[in-house]
Coordinates of C-alpha atoms (C1' of nucleotides) in Angstrom, one line a residue:
Chain T
M1 CA 10.9 -42.8 11.3
A2 CA 11.4 -45.8 9.2
P3 CA 12.8 -48.0 12.0
Q4 CA 9.9 -47.1 14.1
T5 CA 7.3 -48.2 11.6
R6 CA 9.1 -51.3 11.0
R7 CA 9.4 -52.0 14.7
I8 CA 5.6 -52.1 15.0
S9 CA 5.3 -55.4 13.4
S10 CA 8.2 -56.9 15.3
F11 CA 7.5 -55.2 18.6
P12 CA 5.7 -57.4 21.2
E13 CA 2.1 -56.4 21.4
V14 CA 0.5 -55.4 24.6
V15 CA -2.6 -57.4 24.6
I16 CA -5.6 -56.9 26.9
E17 CA -7.8 -59.9 27.3
R18 CA -6.6 -62.6 25.1
D19 CA -6.5 -63.6 21.5
T20 CA -3.2 -62.8 19.8
E21 CA -3.8 -63.9 16.2
S22 CA -6.2 -61.1 15.7
E23 CA -4.9 -59.6 12.4
E24 CA -7.4 -61.0 9.9
S25 CA -10.0 -62.5 12.2
S26 CA -11.1 -59.1 13.4
S27 CA -13.0 -58.5 10.2
E28 CA -15.7 -60.8 11.4
E29 CA -18.1 -58.9 13.6
E30 CA -20.1 -61.6 15.1
E31 CA -18.0 -62.8 18.0
A32 CA -14.7 -61.5 17.0
N33 CA -12.7 -59.2 19.2
V34 CA -12.6 -55.6 18.5
V35 CA -9.1 -54.4 17.8
L36 CA -8.1 -50.9 18.5
P37 CA -4.9 -50.3 16.7
E38 CA -2.9 -47.4 18.0
E39 CA -0.6 -47.3 15.0
E40 CA -1.5 -43.8 13.8
T41 CA -0.6 -42.1 17.0
I42 CA 2.5 -44.2 17.3
Q43 CA 3.8 -43.4 13.9
D44 CA 3.3 -39.8 14.6
S45 CA 6.7 -38.1 14.6
N46 CA 5.9 -36.4 17.9
N47 CA 5.8 -39.6 19.8
K48 CA 9.3 -40.8 19.1
G49 CA 10.0 -42.5 22.3
K50 CA 6.6 -44.2 22.8
T51 CA 6.3 -47.8 22.5
P52 CA 3.8 -49.0 19.9
I53 CA 0.8 -50.5 21.6
T54 CA -1.9 -52.6 20.1
I55 CA -4.8 -53.0 22.4
T56 CA -7.1 -55.9 21.7
L57 CA -10.5 -55.7 23.4
K58 CA -13.3 -58.1 23.6
K59 CA -16.8 -56.9 23.3
V60 CA -18.0 -55.8 26.7
C61 CA -21.6 -55.3 27.5
K62 CA -22.0 -51.9 29.0
V63 CA -24.9 -53.2 31.1
C64 CA -23.6 -56.3 32.7
K65 CA -19.9 -55.8 31.9
K66 CA -19.6 -59.3 30.6
T67 CA -18.1 -60.2 27.3
G68 CA -19.5 -61.9 24.2
H69 CA -22.4 -59.6 23.7
E70 CA -23.1 -55.9 23.6
A71 CA -26.2 -54.0 24.6
G72 CA -27.1 -50.7 23.0
F73 CA -28.4 -49.2 19.8
R74 CA -27.6 -50.9 16.6
G75 CA -28.9 -48.4 14.2
A76 CA -32.3 -47.5 15.5
T77 CA -32.8 -50.8 17.1
Y78 CA -31.9 -51.3 20.7
I79 CA -30.3 -54.6 21.6
D80 CA -31.0 -55.6 25.2
C81 CA -28.5 -57.2 27.5
P82 CA -29.6 -60.9 27.6
M83 CA -28.4 -61.2 31.1
K84 CA -31.0 -58.9 32.4
P85 CA -34.8 -59.4 32.8
C86 CA -36.9 -58.1 30.0
F87 CA -36.7 -54.4 30.0
L88 CA -40.4 -54.1 29.2
C89 CA -42.3 -56.6 31.3
K90 CA -39.4 -57.3 33.8
M91 CA -39.7 -61.0 33.5
P92 CA -36.6 -63.2 33.1
G93 CA -36.0 -65.5 30.1
H94 CA -36.3 -63.1 27.2
T95 CA -35.5 -59.6 26.1
T96 CA -37.6 -56.7 24.9
V97 CA -37.3 -57.7 21.3
T98 CA -39.0 -61.1 21.9
C99 CA -41.2 -60.0 24.8
P100 CA -44.7 -61.2 24.2
H101 CA -46.1 -57.9 25.3
R102 CA -44.2 -56.2 22.5
V103 CA -45.5 -58.6 19.9
A104 CA -49.1 -58.3 21.0
T105 CA -50.0 -55.7 23.6
E106 CA -53.2 -57.4 24.7
Y107 CA -51.0 -60.1 26.0
G108 CA -50.3 -57.9 28.9
I109 CA -53.9 -58.2 30.1
V110 CA -53.9 -60.0 33.3
P111 CA -57.4 -60.4 34.8
A112 CA -57.7 -60.3 38.5
P113 CA -56.8 -62.2 40.5
R114 CA -53.5 -62.4 38.9
K115 CA -52.1 -65.7 38.0
N116 CA -49.1 -65.8 35.8
T117 CA -47.2 -62.7 37.0
T118 CA -46.4 -64.4 40.3
N119 CA -44.2 -67.2 39.0
S120 CA -41.6 -66.6 36.4
L121 CA -41.2 -70.2 35.6
E122 CA -44.9 -70.6 34.9
F123 CA -44.6 -67.5 32.7
V124 CA -41.9 -69.0 30.7
F125 CA -43.7 -72.3 30.3
Q126 CA -46.8 -70.6 29.3
R127 CA -44.9 -69.1 26.4
Q128 CA -43.9 -72.5 25.3
L129 CA -47.4 -73.7 25.5
Q130 CA -48.6 -70.7 23.5
P131 CA -45.8 -70.1 21.1
R132 CA -47.8 -68.5 18.4
V133 CA -48.9 -65.2 19.8
P134 CA -51.3 -63.7 17.2
P135 CA -49.8 -60.6 15.6
I136 CA -52.6 -58.3 16.5
K137 CA -50.5 -55.3 17.1
P138 CA -51.7 -52.9 14.5
A139 CA -49.4 -51.7 11.8
H140 CA -48.4 -48.1 12.0
V141 CA -51.2 -46.1 10.7
I142 CA -50.0 -43.5 8.3
P143 CA -52.9 -41.3 7.3
D144 CA -52.7 -39.2 4.3
Q145 CA -53.4 -36.1 6.2
V146 CA -52.1 -35.0 9.6
H147 CA -51.6 -31.9 11.5
C148 CA -48.9 -31.4 14.0
A149 CA -48.2 -28.0 15.5
V150 CA -45.0 -27.5 17.5
I151 CA -43.9 -24.7 19.8
R152 CA -41.0 -24.4 22.2
Y153 CA -40.9 -21.7 24.7
H154 CA -40.0 -23.5 27.9
S155 CA -36.5 -23.4 29.1
R156 CA -36.8 -26.6 31.0
R157 CA -38.7 -29.8 30.4
V158 CA -42.5 -29.7 30.4
T159 CA -44.1 -31.2 33.5
C160 CA -47.8 -30.8 33.1
L161 CA -50.5 -29.7 30.6
E162 CA -54.0 -28.5 30.9
F163 CA -56.6 -27.4 28.4
H164 CA -58.6 -24.3 29.0
P165 CA -62.1 -25.3 30.3
T166 CA -64.0 -23.1 27.8
N167 CA -61.6 -21.7 25.2
N168 CA -61.0 -24.6 22.9
N169 CA -57.7 -23.3 21.5
I170 CA -55.8 -22.6 24.7
L171 CA -53.3 -25.0 26.2
L172 CA -51.5 -24.3 29.5
S173 CA -48.2 -25.8 30.3
G174 CA -46.0 -26.0 33.3
D175 CA -42.3 -26.7 33.4
K176 CA -39.5 -27.8 35.7
K177 CA -38.4 -24.3 36.3
G178 CA -41.9 -23.2 37.4
Q179 CA -42.9 -21.3 34.4
L180 CA -46.5 -21.3 33.2
G181 CA -47.0 -21.1 29.5
I182 CA -50.2 -20.2 27.7
W183 CA -50.4 -21.2 24.1
D184 CA -53.2 -20.2 21.7
F185 CA -52.5 -23.1 19.3
G186 CA -55.4 -21.9 17.1
K187 CA -53.1 -19.1 16.1
V188 CA -50.0 -21.2 16.5
H189 CA -47.6 -18.4 17.3
E190 CA -49.6 -16.9 20.1
K191 CA -48.0 -17.7 23.4
T192 CA -47.4 -16.1 26.7
V193 CA -45.0 -17.2 29.4
Y194 CA -45.3 -16.3 33.0
G195 CA -41.9 -16.8 34.6
N196 CA -42.2 -15.4 38.1
I197 CA -45.1 -17.4 39.5
H198 CA -43.0 -20.2 40.9
S199 CA -39.3 -20.6 41.6
C200 CA -39.2 -24.3 40.8
M201 CA -41.0 -27.2 39.3
L202 CA -44.7 -26.7 38.6
N203 CA -46.0 -30.2 39.3
N204 CA -49.8 -30.0 38.7
M205 CA -52.4 -27.5 37.8
K206 CA -56.2 -27.2 37.6
F207 CA -58.6 -24.5 36.6
N208 CA -60.8 -22.8 39.1
P209 CA -64.2 -24.5 38.6
T210 CA -66.0 -21.3 39.5
N211 CA -63.9 -18.9 37.4
D212 CA -62.3 -20.3 34.2
G213 CA -60.0 -17.3 34.0
S214 CA -57.8 -18.5 36.8
I215 CA -55.8 -21.5 37.4
Y216 CA -54.3 -23.2 40.5
A217 CA -50.8 -24.7 40.5
A218 CA -48.8 -26.7 42.9
S219 CA -45.1 -26.3 42.9
S220 CA -41.9 -27.7 44.4
D221 CA -41.3 -24.3 45.9
G222 CA -44.0 -25.2 48.4
T223 CA -46.7 -22.8 47.2
I224 CA -50.0 -23.0 45.6
S225 CA -50.5 -20.2 43.1
C226 CA -53.8 -18.8 41.8
T227 CA -53.0 -17.1 38.5
D228 CA -55.2 -15.0 36.3
V229 CA -54.6 -16.4 32.8
E230 CA -55.2 -13.1 31.1
T231 CA -53.0 -10.9 33.2
G232 CA -50.6 -13.2 34.7
I233 CA -51.3 -11.7 38.1
S234 CA -50.8 -14.4 40.7
L235 CA -51.3 -14.8 44.4
A236 CA -50.0 -17.5 46.6
L237 CA -52.8 -19.5 48.3
M238 CA -50.4 -21.3 50.5
N239 CA -46.7 -21.2 51.3
L240 CA -45.3 -24.2 53.1
N241 CA -41.8 -22.7 53.3
P242 CA -42.4 -19.3 54.9
N243 CA -39.0 -19.2 56.4
G244 CA -37.2 -20.0 53.2
W245 CA -34.5 -22.6 52.7
E246 CA -33.5 -24.4 55.9
G247 CA -32.2 -27.5 54.4
P248 CA -33.6 -30.4 52.4
S249 CA -35.1 -32.1 55.4
S250 CA -37.5 -29.3 56.0
W251 CA -38.2 -27.9 52.6
R252 CA -41.7 -28.9 51.6
M253 CA -42.7 -29.4 48.0
L254 CA -46.2 -29.6 46.6
Y255 CA -47.0 -32.3 44.0
G256 CA -50.6 -33.5 43.8
L257 CA -53.3 -31.0 43.3
D258 CA -57.0 -31.0 42.6
V259 CA -60.0 -28.9 43.3
N260 CA -63.2 -30.0 45.1
S261 CA -65.8 -28.0 43.2
D262 CA -68.5 -28.8 45.7
K263 CA -66.7 -27.4 48.6
N264 CA -64.6 -24.9 46.8
V265 CA -61.5 -26.3 48.2
V266 CA -58.1 -26.8 46.7
L267 CA -56.4 -30.0 47.8
V268 CA -52.6 -30.4 47.6
A269 CA -50.1 -32.9 48.9
D270 CA -46.5 -32.7 49.6
N271 CA -43.3 -34.7 49.5
F272 CA -43.6 -35.9 53.1
G273 CA -46.9 -37.6 52.7
Y274 CA -49.3 -34.9 53.9
L275 CA -52.5 -33.5 52.4
Y276 CA -53.4 -29.9 52.8
M277 CA -56.7 -28.1 52.0
A278 CA -57.2 -24.4 51.2
D279 CA -60.5 -22.6 50.9
I280 CA -60.8 -20.9 47.6
R281 CA -62.9 -18.0 48.7
S282 CA -61.2 -17.1 51.9
N283 CA -57.7 -18.2 50.8
N284 CA -57.3 -19.8 54.1
I285 CA -55.7 -23.1 54.9
M286 CA -58.3 -25.4 56.4
S287 CA -57.6 -27.5 59.4
K288 CA -54.2 -29.1 59.8
P289 CA -52.3 -31.3 57.3
T290 CA -53.2 -35.0 57.3
L291 CA -50.8 -37.8 56.7
I292 CA -52.3 -39.7 53.8
H293 CA -49.2 -41.7 52.6
K294 CA -46.3 -43.3 54.3
K295 CA -44.5 -40.6 56.2
G296 CA -41.7 -39.0 54.3
T297 CA -42.8 -40.2 50.9
K298 CA -43.9 -38.0 48.0
V299 CA -47.6 -37.8 47.2
V300 CA -47.5 -37.2 43.5
G301 CA -51.2 -37.2 42.5
L302 CA -54.6 -36.2 43.8
N303 CA -57.9 -36.6 42.0
C304 CA -61.4 -35.8 43.2
N305 CA -64.2 -38.1 42.0
P306 CA -66.2 -36.3 39.2
L307 CA -69.5 -37.3 40.6
Q308 CA -68.8 -37.4 44.3
P309 CA -66.0 -34.8 44.9
D310 CA -65.6 -35.8 48.5
L311 CA -64.1 -39.0 47.3
L312 CA -60.4 -38.4 46.9
L313 CA -57.9 -40.6 45.1
S314 CA -54.3 -40.2 46.0
C315 CA -51.1 -41.9 44.8
G316 CA -47.4 -41.7 45.6
N317 CA -44.0 -43.1 46.2
D318 CA -45.1 -45.5 48.9
H319 CA -46.4 -47.8 46.1
F320 CA -50.1 -47.2 46.9
A321 CA -53.0 -45.4 45.5
R322 CA -55.5 -44.7 48.2
I323 CA -59.2 -43.7 48.3
W324 CA -60.4 -41.3 50.9
D325 CA -63.6 -39.6 52.1
I326 CA -62.4 -36.1 52.8
R327 CA -65.4 -35.6 55.2
R328 CA -63.8 -38.1 57.5
L329 CA -60.2 -37.5 57.0
E330 CA -57.5 -38.6 59.4
A331 CA -54.2 -40.5 59.1
G332 CA -54.9 -44.1 58.3
S333 CA -58.6 -43.5 57.5
S334 CA -58.4 -44.4 53.8
L335 CA -61.3 -46.4 52.5
Y336 CA -59.2 -48.5 50.2
N337 CA -55.5 -49.0 49.5
L338 CA -54.6 -50.1 46.0
E339 CA -51.3 -51.8 46.2
H340 CA -48.7 -51.5 43.4
K341 CA -45.3 -53.1 42.9
R342 CA -43.5 -49.7 42.6
V343 CA -44.1 -46.0 42.6
V344 CA -47.6 -45.0 41.5
S345 CA -47.1 -41.9 39.3
S346 CA -50.7 -41.2 38.6
A347 CA -54.2 -42.4 39.6
Y348 CA -57.4 -41.1 38.2
F349 CA -61.1 -41.8 38.5
S350 CA -62.8 -42.2 35.2
P351 CA -63.9 -38.8 33.9
I352 CA -67.6 -39.4 33.4
S353 CA -69.0 -42.0 35.8
G354 CA -66.1 -41.8 38.2
S355 CA -66.5 -45.5 38.9
K356 CA -63.3 -46.7 37.3
I357 CA -59.8 -46.2 38.4
L358 CA -56.7 -45.9 36.2
T359 CA -53.2 -45.9 37.6
T360 CA -49.7 -45.7 36.1
S361 CA -46.9 -47.4 38.0
L362 CA -43.2 -47.5 37.5
D363 CA -43.4 -51.3 37.3
N364 CA -44.3 -50.8 33.7
R365 CA -48.0 -51.6 34.2
I366 CA -51.1 -49.6 33.6
R367 CA -53.8 -50.9 36.0
V368 CA -57.5 -50.6 35.8
W369 CA -60.2 -51.2 38.4
D370 CA -63.5 -51.5 36.6
S371 CA -65.7 -50.5 39.4
I372 CA -65.1 -48.8 42.7
F373 CA -68.2 -50.5 43.9
G374 CA -66.7 -53.9 43.3
N375 CA -63.8 -55.8 44.8
L376 CA -60.8 -53.5 44.9
D377 CA -58.4 -56.0 46.3
Y378 CA -56.9 -56.6 42.9
P379 CA -57.0 -54.6 39.7
S380 CA -59.4 -55.8 37.0
R381 CA -56.5 -55.6 34.5
E382 CA -52.8 -55.0 34.3
I383 CA -51.5 -53.8 31.0
V384 CA -47.8 -54.1 30.4
H385 CA -46.6 -50.9 28.8
S386 CA -43.1 -49.2 28.7
H387 CA -43.1 -46.1 30.9
D388 CA -40.7 -46.8 33.7
F389 CA -38.0 -44.3 33.2
N390 CA -37.9 -42.1 36.3
R391 CA -34.8 -40.0 35.9
Y392 CA -34.3 -37.0 33.6
L393 CA -37.9 -37.3 32.3
T394 CA -41.2 -36.2 33.7
A395 CA -43.1 -39.2 35.0
F396 CA -45.4 -40.8 32.5
R397 CA -49.1 -40.7 33.3
A398 CA -51.9 -42.6 31.6
E399 CA -54.7 -40.1 30.9
W400 CA -58.4 -40.8 30.2
D401 CA -60.2 -39.5 27.1
A402 CA -63.1 -37.6 28.6
K403 CA -64.9 -37.8 25.3
D404 CA -65.0 -41.6 25.3
S405 CA -68.4 -42.5 26.8
S406 CA -67.3 -46.1 27.3
E407 CA -64.5 -44.8 29.5
S408 CA -61.9 -47.1 28.0
L409 CA -59.7 -45.0 25.8
V410 CA -56.5 -43.8 27.4
V411 CA -53.4 -42.0 26.2
I412 CA -49.9 -42.5 27.5
G413 CA -46.4 -41.8 26.1
R414 CA -44.0 -44.7 25.5
Y415 CA -40.5 -44.8 26.8
I416 CA -39.1 -47.6 24.8
S417 CA -38.4 -46.8 21.2
E418 CA -39.5 -48.5 18.0
N419 CA -37.3 -48.8 15.0
Y420 CA -39.5 -47.0 12.5
D421 CA -37.9 -47.1 9.1
G422 CA -34.5 -46.5 10.5
A423 CA -35.4 -43.9 13.1
A424 CA -35.8 -44.7 16.8
L425 CA -39.0 -43.1 17.7
H426 CA -41.0 -43.0 20.9
P427 CA -44.7 -43.2 20.1
I428 CA -47.6 -41.9 22.1
D429 CA -49.9 -44.8 22.7
F430 CA -53.7 -44.9 22.7
V431 CA -54.7 -47.9 24.7
N432 CA -58.1 -49.4 25.1
V433 CA -58.0 -50.3 28.7
S434 CA -61.0 -52.5 28.6
T435 CA -59.3 -54.9 26.2
G436 CA -55.6 -53.9 26.6
Q437 CA -55.4 -53.3 22.9
L438 CA -53.1 -50.7 21.5
V439 CA -55.5 -48.7 19.4
A440 CA -53.1 -46.3 17.9
E441 CA -49.6 -44.9 18.1
V442 CA -48.8 -41.3 17.4
M443 CA -45.4 -40.4 16.2
D444 CA -43.6 -38.1 13.9
P445 CA -40.2 -38.9 12.4
K446 CA -38.9 -35.5 13.3
I447 CA -39.8 -35.9 17.0
T448 CA -37.1 -38.0 18.3
T449 CA -37.6 -37.2 22.0
I450 CA -39.8 -39.0 24.4
S451 CA -43.2 -37.5 25.2
P452 CA -44.1 -38.4 28.8
V453 CA -46.7 -35.6 29.2
N454 CA -49.9 -36.0 27.3
K455 CA -53.4 -34.7 27.6
L456 CA -56.5 -35.2 25.5
H457 CA -58.7 -32.3 24.7
P458 CA -62.0 -32.5 26.8
R459 CA -64.2 -31.6 23.8
E460 CA -62.2 -32.0 20.5
D461 CA -60.1 -34.7 18.8
I462 CA -56.9 -33.1 19.9
L463 CA -54.0 -34.4 21.7
A464 CA -51.5 -32.2 23.4
S465 CA -48.0 -33.6 24.2
G466 CA -45.1 -32.3 26.1
S467 CA -41.8 -33.6 25.0
S468 CA -38.7 -32.3 26.6
R469 CA -39.0 -28.5 26.3
S470 CA -41.4 -28.7 23.3
L471 CA -45.2 -28.8 23.0
F472 CA -47.1 -30.5 20.3
I473 CA -50.7 -30.4 19.2
W474 CA -51.8 -33.3 17.2
R475 CA -55.1 -33.5 15.3
P476 CA -56.5 -35.5 12.5
K477 CA -57.1 -33.4 9.4
K478 CA -60.5 -34.7 9.1
L479 CA -62.5 -37.2 11.0
D480 CA -63.9 -40.1 9.0
V481 CA -67.4 -40.0 10.2
A482 CA -68.2 -43.3 8.5
Q483 CA -65.9 -45.1 10.8
P484 CA -67.0 -46.1 14.2
R485 CA -65.4 -43.7 16.6
E486 CA -64.0 -46.5 18.8
E487 CA -62.1 -48.0 15.9
K488 CA -60.2 -45.0 14.7
R489 CA -60.7 -42.1 17.0
I490 CA -57.4 -40.5 16.3
L491 CA -55.4 -40.4 13.1
L492 CA -51.8 -40.1 13.5
C493 CA -48.2 -40.0 12.4
G494 CA -46.2 -38.1 10.0
E495 CA -44.5 -39.5 7.0
V496 CA -41.2 -41.1 7.4
S497 CA -38.1 -39.9 5.7
K498 CA -35.3 -42.4 5.8
K499 CA -32.7 -39.6 5.9
R500 CA -33.6 -38.2 9.2
S501 CA -33.9 -34.5 9.0
K502 CA -33.3 -32.3 11.9
K503 CA -35.4 -32.6 15.0
H504 CA -37.9 -30.1 15.8
G505 CA -36.5 -27.0 17.4
D506 CA -33.0 -28.3 18.1
N507 CA -31.2 -25.4 16.6
G508 CA -31.5 -23.1 19.5
D509 CA -34.2 -20.9 18.1
D510 CA -37.1 -20.2 20.2
D511 CA -40.7 -19.3 19.5
S512 CA -41.9 -18.4 16.1
D513 CA -39.2 -19.7 14.0
N514 CA -39.8 -23.0 15.5
D515 CA -43.5 -23.1 15.1
I516 CA -44.5 -25.5 12.5
F517 CA -47.9 -26.3 11.3
R518 CA -47.6 -28.9 8.7
S519 CA -49.5 -30.8 6.2
K520 CA -51.8 -28.0 5.3
D521 CA -51.1 -28.9 1.7
N522 CA -51.6 -32.6 1.2
A523 CA -50.2 -32.5 -2.3
L524 CA -46.9 -31.3 -1.1
K525 CA -46.8 -34.0 1.3
Q526 CA -47.8 -36.9 -0.8
K527 CA -45.5 -36.0 -3.7
K528 CA -42.0 -36.0 -2.4
L529 CA -40.6 -36.0 1.0
P530 CA -37.4 -34.2 0.3
S531 CA -39.1 -31.1 -0.9
K532 CA -41.2 -31.2 2.2
S533 CA -38.5 -31.6 4.7
S534 CA -36.4 -29.0 2.9
S535 CA -39.3 -26.6 3.1
Y536 CA -39.4 -27.6 6.7
S537 CA -35.8 -26.6 7.4
S538 CA -35.9 -23.6 5.2
R539 CA -38.7 -22.3 7.2
K540 CA -36.8 -23.0 10.3
N541 CA -33.7 -21.3 9.2
S542 CA -35.3 -18.3 7.7
Chain V
dA1 C1' -18.3 -36.2 17.2
dT2 C1' -17.8 -36.8 22.1
dT3 C1' -18.3 -35.8 26.8
dC4 C1' -20.8 -34.3 30.7
dA5 C1' -24.2 -33.4 34.1
dA6 C1' -28.6 -32.9 35.9
dT7 C1' -31.2 -36.1 39.0
dG8 C1' -34.8 -39.8 41.4
dG9 C1' -35.6 -44.1 43.2
dA10 C1' -34.1 -48.8 44.7
dC11 C1' -31.3 -51.3 47.4
dC12 C1' -27.8 -52.1 50.7
dC13 C1' -26.0 -51.8 55.2
Chain J
dT1 C1' -34.3 -44.3 59.4
dG2 C1' -30.4 -42.5 56.7
dG3 C1' -26.4 -42.2 53.9
dG4 C1' -23.9 -44.2 50.0
dT5 C1' -24.0 -46.2 45.6
dC6 C1' -25.7 -47.9 41.5
dC7 C1' -28.4 -47.5 37.5
dC8 C1' -30.3 -50.2 30.0
dC9 C1' -33.2 -46.8 25.0
dT10 C1' -32.3 -38.9 28.1
dT11 C1' -31.4 -34.3 26.6
dG12 C1' -29.0 -30.5 25.5
dA13 C1' -25.1 -27.7 26.2
dA14 C1' -20.0 -27.5 26.2

DNA sequence: ATTCAATGGACCC
DNA sequence: TGGGTCCCCTTGAA
């Protein structure tokens, strides 16, 4: 015993890396080495024969494996690896923390034709010339009254959302497992889950324009379903894998889906680049599939023009969004090809006039084409925005606000987190795509997960979000009519408690115990947070 | 508290 | 064109 402990000091240390006079110097955190003493285990009587080892390690960055710095969370703030290009805008020479796009989101606006995204040196020098970026990013808006309803009934992550076309309180949700959820968020606890419609990922869905009681869905199981929302009775409109599983090279998955209301045709696209059409009334597949994207690549989005439904917008993994006239459809017959630097995860015509185009790409840019009648060679604007995570999460998609007559308001979830009073939160951003300005950020201190799936209500000031397996409905408690609608369309956020209480629904409950409709009582909220959050958890646990 | 795995695209050859 | 490998802020279960 005693000899052993004494031996520790005299025993030669096994040192990894260098630096032997570590003893006292290790207290300084800045650049000092991290010392991992093994003394406790060594002194343990069980390990009599073991030689005492002191391992001295230098800080090693987990990203670049170099020493002298460390990437990762420090508290709620993520420190980037300085050896890598900016995680947000992808340009070298700075990190996310100092990225000009993070300081002022409008900075991301690049008018076409692009200038300063092509040359990184020029980019860096431009920062020197323009060192004082005006701090126009709005402060977090914390209204005194908010609503946020939460429900969790999906067993896998949410992949898509759709509001009911006539019933204002119904939200439909699809998940990675293929389940279709129907939530009457007006009654909060009212929900239905249909689990046997699809066998895997439900990628996109759209209501039948001629019958708002039924919805079409495209799934990775290779089928289009048409489901009666009331009864859950579903029929398959198309099955691309009639012979079942014959290996990954032949298994076809359906991703993009839209309905041409003029022709009563459902359009879907698969993971091999092909477009299919099915007649709604006869349930027949029309014609043969057409290759609309690079062969073998996934077509993730389809969108029919609201005014001219024969105009089709598609996007996919071949880095293009493409415009088609479905009356003259054949491989290579696209009217325009909108080039992107990486995968295009969504592309939409503007909801009212149909003359703008909005795309989301994994190069961390939202792109806008102001007029389909103008020059489509370059986007009118590129807005830098963090949404490039492609693993484990549903792809982010910027979605129009159909209520905005100027067709400039867009919602999109944010991947990168913000240190918000000690909590790393992932806001949902409202962006004015005409100016690039970040109009609003929605977040709640108790929602610590990322919300990649977002949809704005077609008629009301309601935002629906899908975050992991949970669904959220956000709405302002009251609209300030005196304010111009463009200025503050949406009121947001919850209050922040420094002591982070539990996340929503992470205690394994499902359904009603998890449903939270909060801030009904403003007094409760304004007064003291602890009582509020405790009432929160007590409700959960009861 | 820590570990693990599911999983998709880029890039290399 | 295809297989192998790598990969910065995940999420939730073990």
